[in-house]
PDB file of C-alpha atoms in Angstrom:
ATOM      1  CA  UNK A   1      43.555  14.500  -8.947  1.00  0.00           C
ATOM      2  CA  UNK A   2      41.997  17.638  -7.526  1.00  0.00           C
ATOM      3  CA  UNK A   3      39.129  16.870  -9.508  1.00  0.00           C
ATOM      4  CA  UNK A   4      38.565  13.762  -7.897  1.00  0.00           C
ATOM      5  CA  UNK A   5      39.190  14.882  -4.181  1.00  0.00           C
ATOM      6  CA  UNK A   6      36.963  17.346  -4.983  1.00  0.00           C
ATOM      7  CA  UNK A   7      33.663  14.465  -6.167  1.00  0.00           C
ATOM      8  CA  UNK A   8      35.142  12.111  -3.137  1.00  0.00           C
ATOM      9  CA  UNK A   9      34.929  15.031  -0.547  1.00  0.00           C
ATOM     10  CA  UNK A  10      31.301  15.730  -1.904  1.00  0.00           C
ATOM     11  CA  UNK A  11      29.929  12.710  -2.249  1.00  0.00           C
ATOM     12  CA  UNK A  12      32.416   9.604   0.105  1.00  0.00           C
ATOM     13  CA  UNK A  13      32.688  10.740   3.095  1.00  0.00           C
ATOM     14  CA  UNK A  14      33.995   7.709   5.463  1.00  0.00           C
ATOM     15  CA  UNK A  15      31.756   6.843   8.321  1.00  0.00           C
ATOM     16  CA  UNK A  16      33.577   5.834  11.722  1.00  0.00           C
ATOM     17  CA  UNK A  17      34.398   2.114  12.693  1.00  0.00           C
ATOM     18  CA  UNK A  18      32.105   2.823  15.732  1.00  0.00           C
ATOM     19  CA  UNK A  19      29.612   4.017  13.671  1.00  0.00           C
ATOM     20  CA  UNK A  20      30.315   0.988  11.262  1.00  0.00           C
ATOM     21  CA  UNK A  21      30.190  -0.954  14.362  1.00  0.00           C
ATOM     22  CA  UNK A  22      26.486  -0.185  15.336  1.00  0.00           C
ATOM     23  CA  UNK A  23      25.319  -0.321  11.916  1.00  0.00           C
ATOM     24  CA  UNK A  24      26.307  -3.678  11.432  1.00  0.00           C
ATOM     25  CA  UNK A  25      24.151  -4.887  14.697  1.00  0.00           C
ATOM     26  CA  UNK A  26      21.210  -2.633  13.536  1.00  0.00           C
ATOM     27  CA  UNK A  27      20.948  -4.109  10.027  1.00  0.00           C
ATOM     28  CA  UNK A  28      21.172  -7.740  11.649  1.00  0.00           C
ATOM     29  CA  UNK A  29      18.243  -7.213  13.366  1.00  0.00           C
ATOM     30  CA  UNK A  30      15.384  -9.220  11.436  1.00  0.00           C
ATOM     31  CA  UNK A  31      12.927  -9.457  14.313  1.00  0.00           C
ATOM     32  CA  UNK A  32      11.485  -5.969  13.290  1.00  0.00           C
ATOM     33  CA  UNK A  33      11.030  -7.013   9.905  1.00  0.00           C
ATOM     34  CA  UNK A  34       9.363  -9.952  11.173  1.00  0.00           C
ATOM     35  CA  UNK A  35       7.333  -7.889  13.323  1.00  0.00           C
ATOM     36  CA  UNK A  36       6.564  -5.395  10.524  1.00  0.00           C
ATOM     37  CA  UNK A  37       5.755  -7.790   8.022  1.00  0.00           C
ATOM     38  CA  UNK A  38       3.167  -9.094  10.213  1.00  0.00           C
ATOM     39  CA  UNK A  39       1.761  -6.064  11.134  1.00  0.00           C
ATOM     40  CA  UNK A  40       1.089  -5.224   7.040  1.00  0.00           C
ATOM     41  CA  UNK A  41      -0.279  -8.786   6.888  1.00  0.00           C
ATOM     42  CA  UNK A  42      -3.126  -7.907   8.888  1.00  0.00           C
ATOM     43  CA  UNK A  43      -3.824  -4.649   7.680  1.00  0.00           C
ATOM     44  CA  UNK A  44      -4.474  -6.495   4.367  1.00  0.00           C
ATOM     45  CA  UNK A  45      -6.425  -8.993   5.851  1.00  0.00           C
ATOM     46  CA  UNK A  46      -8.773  -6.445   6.853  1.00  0.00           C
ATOM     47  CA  UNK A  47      -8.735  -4.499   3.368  1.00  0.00           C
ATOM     48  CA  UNK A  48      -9.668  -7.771   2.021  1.00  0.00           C
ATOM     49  CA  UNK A  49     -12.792  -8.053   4.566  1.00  0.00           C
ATOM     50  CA  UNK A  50     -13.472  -4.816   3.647  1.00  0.00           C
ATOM     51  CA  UNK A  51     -13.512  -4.798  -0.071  1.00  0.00           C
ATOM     52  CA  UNK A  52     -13.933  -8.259  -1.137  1.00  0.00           C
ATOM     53  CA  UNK A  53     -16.879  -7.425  -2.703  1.00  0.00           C
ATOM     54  CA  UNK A  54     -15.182  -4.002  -4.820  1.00  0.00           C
ATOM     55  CA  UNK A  55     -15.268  -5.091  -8.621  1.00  0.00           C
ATOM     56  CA  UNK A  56     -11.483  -5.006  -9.191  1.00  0.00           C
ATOM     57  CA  UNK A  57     -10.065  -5.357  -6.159  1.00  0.00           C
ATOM     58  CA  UNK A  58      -7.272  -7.078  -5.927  1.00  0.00           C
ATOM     59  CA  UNK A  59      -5.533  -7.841  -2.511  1.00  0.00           C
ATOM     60  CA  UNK A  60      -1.861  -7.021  -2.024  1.00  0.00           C
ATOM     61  CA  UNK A  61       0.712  -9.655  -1.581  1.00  0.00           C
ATOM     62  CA  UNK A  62       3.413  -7.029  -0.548  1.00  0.00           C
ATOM     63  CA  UNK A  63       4.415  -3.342   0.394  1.00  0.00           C
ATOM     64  CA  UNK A  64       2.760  -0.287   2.195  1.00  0.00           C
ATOM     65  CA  UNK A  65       0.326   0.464  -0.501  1.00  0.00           C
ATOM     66  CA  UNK A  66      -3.332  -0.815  -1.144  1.00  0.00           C
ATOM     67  CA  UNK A  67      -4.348   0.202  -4.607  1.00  0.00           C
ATOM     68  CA  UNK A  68      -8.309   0.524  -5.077  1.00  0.00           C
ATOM     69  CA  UNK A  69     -10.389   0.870  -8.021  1.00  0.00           C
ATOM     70  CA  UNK A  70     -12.178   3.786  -8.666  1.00  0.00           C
ATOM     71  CA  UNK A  71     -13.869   5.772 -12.013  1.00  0.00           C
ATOM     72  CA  UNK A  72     -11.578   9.161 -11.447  1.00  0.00           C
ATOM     73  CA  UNK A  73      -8.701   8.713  -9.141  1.00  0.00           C
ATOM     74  CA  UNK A  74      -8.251  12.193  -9.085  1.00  0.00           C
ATOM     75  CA  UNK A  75     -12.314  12.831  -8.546  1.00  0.00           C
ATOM     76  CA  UNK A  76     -12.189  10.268  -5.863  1.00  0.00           C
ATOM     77  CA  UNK A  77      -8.894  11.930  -4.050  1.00  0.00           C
ATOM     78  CA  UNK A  78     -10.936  15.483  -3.983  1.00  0.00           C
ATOM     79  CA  UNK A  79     -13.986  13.375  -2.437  1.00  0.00           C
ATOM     80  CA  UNK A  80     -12.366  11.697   0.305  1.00  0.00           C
ATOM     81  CA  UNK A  81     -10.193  14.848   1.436  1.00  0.00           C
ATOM     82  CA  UNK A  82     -13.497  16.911   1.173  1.00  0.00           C
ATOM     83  CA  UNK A  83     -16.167  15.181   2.538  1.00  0.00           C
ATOM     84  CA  UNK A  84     -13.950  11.945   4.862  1.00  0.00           C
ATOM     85  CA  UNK A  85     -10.586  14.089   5.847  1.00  0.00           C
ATOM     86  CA  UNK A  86      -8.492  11.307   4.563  1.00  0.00           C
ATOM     87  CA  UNK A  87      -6.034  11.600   1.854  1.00  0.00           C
ATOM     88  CA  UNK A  88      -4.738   9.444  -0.658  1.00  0.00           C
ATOM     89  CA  UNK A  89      -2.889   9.431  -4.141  1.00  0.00           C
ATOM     90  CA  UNK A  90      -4.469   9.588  -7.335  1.00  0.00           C
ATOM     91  CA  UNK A  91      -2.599   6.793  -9.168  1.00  0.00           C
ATOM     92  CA  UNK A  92      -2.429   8.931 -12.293  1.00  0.00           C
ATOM     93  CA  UNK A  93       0.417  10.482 -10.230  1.00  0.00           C
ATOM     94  CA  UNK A  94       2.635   7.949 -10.186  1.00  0.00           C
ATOM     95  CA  UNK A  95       2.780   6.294 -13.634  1.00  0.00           C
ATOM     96  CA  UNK A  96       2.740   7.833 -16.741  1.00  0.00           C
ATOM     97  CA  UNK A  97       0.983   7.945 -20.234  1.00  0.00           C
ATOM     98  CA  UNK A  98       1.204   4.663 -22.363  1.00  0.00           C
ATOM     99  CA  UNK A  99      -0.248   5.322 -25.374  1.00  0.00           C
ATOM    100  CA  UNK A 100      -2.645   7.679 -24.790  1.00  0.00           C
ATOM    101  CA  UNK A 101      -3.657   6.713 -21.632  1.00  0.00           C
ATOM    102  CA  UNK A 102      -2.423   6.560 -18.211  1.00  0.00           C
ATOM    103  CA  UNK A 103      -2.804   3.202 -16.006  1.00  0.00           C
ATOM    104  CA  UNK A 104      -3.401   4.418 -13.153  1.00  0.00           C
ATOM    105  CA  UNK A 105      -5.971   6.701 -13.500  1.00  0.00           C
ATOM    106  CA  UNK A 106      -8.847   4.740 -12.460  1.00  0.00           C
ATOM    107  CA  UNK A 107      -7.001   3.957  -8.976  1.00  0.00           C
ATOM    108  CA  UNK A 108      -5.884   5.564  -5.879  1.00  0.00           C
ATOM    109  CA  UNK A 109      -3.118   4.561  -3.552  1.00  0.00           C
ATOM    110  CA  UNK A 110      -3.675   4.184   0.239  1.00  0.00           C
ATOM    111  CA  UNK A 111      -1.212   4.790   2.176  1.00  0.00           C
ATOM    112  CA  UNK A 112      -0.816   1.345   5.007  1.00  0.00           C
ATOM    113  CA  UNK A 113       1.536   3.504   7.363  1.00  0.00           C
ATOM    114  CA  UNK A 114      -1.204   4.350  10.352  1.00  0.00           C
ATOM    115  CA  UNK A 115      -1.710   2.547  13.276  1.00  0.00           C
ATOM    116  CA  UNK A 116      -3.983  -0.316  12.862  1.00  0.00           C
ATOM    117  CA  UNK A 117      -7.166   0.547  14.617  1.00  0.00           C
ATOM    118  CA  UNK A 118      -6.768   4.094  12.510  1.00  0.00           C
ATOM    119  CA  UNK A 119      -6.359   2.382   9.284  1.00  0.00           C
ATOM    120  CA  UNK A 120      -8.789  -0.117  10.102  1.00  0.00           C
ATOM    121  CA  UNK A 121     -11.542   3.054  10.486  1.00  0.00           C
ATOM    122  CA  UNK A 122      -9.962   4.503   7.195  1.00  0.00           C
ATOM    123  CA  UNK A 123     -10.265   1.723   4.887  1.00  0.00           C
ATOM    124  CA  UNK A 124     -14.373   1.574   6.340  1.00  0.00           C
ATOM    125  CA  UNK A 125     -14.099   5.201   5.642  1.00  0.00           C
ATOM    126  CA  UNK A 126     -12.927   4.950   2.385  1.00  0.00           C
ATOM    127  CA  UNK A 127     -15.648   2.071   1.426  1.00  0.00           C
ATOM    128  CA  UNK A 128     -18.536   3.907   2.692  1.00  0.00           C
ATOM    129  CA  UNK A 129     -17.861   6.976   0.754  1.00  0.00           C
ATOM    130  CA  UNK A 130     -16.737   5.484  -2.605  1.00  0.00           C
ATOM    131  CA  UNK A 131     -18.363   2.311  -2.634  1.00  0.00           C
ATOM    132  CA  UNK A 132     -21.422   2.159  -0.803  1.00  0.00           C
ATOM    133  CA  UNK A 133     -24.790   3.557  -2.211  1.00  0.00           C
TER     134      UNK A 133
END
């Protein structure tokens, strides 16, 4: 028994019925979700205006993440931090080696979080340093 108080006082701590009570109205609340949703919806309609024409491309039909095609993800992150100021993920970084060869490598991830005239600018950003001779 002390055993277990000890994992329930570390790790199940009860919250308040008046905390409980708020909670409960805060995760009813679709309308941001709603409002959200739409939000990412037209940030991807611009990344697809932007680089429809990217061999590879493939536009998003979910999340905060636009995933781009590139030779070197890492080579690409170095050149957009350098010579743009904007920073992404390599996509090497977030999968692993599959025999003998990592999936994401020849991506980066973008970020969607920004405000949309800023990631509007970034995404143009992005294309005319990466993509545009």
């Amino acid at each position: 028994i002390k055993e277990m108080k000890q994992l329930r006082n570390y790790s199940g701590a009860p919250n308040p019925t008046p905390l409980q009570t708020v909670a409960t109205a805060v995760w009813s609340d679709e309308n941001h979700v709603i409002e959200n949703r739409k939000l990412y919806q037209e940030k991807y309609q611009i990344a697809d205006n932007i680089f429809k024409n990217v061999k590879g491309y493939n536009s998003p039909q979910a999340g905060f993440f636009l995933w781009l095609p590139v030779k070197n993800g890492e080579q690409a992150t170095l050149k957009l931090w350098k010579e743009a100021g904007i920073r992404v993920l390599p996509g090497s970084y977030l999968s692993r080696d599959v025999s003998n060869k990592n999936p994401g490598e020849n991506y980066i991830r973008v970020a969607m979080v920004a405000p949309f005239e800023e990631t509007k600018r970034g995404l143009q950003t992005i294309k005319d340093n990466l993509y545009t001779l």
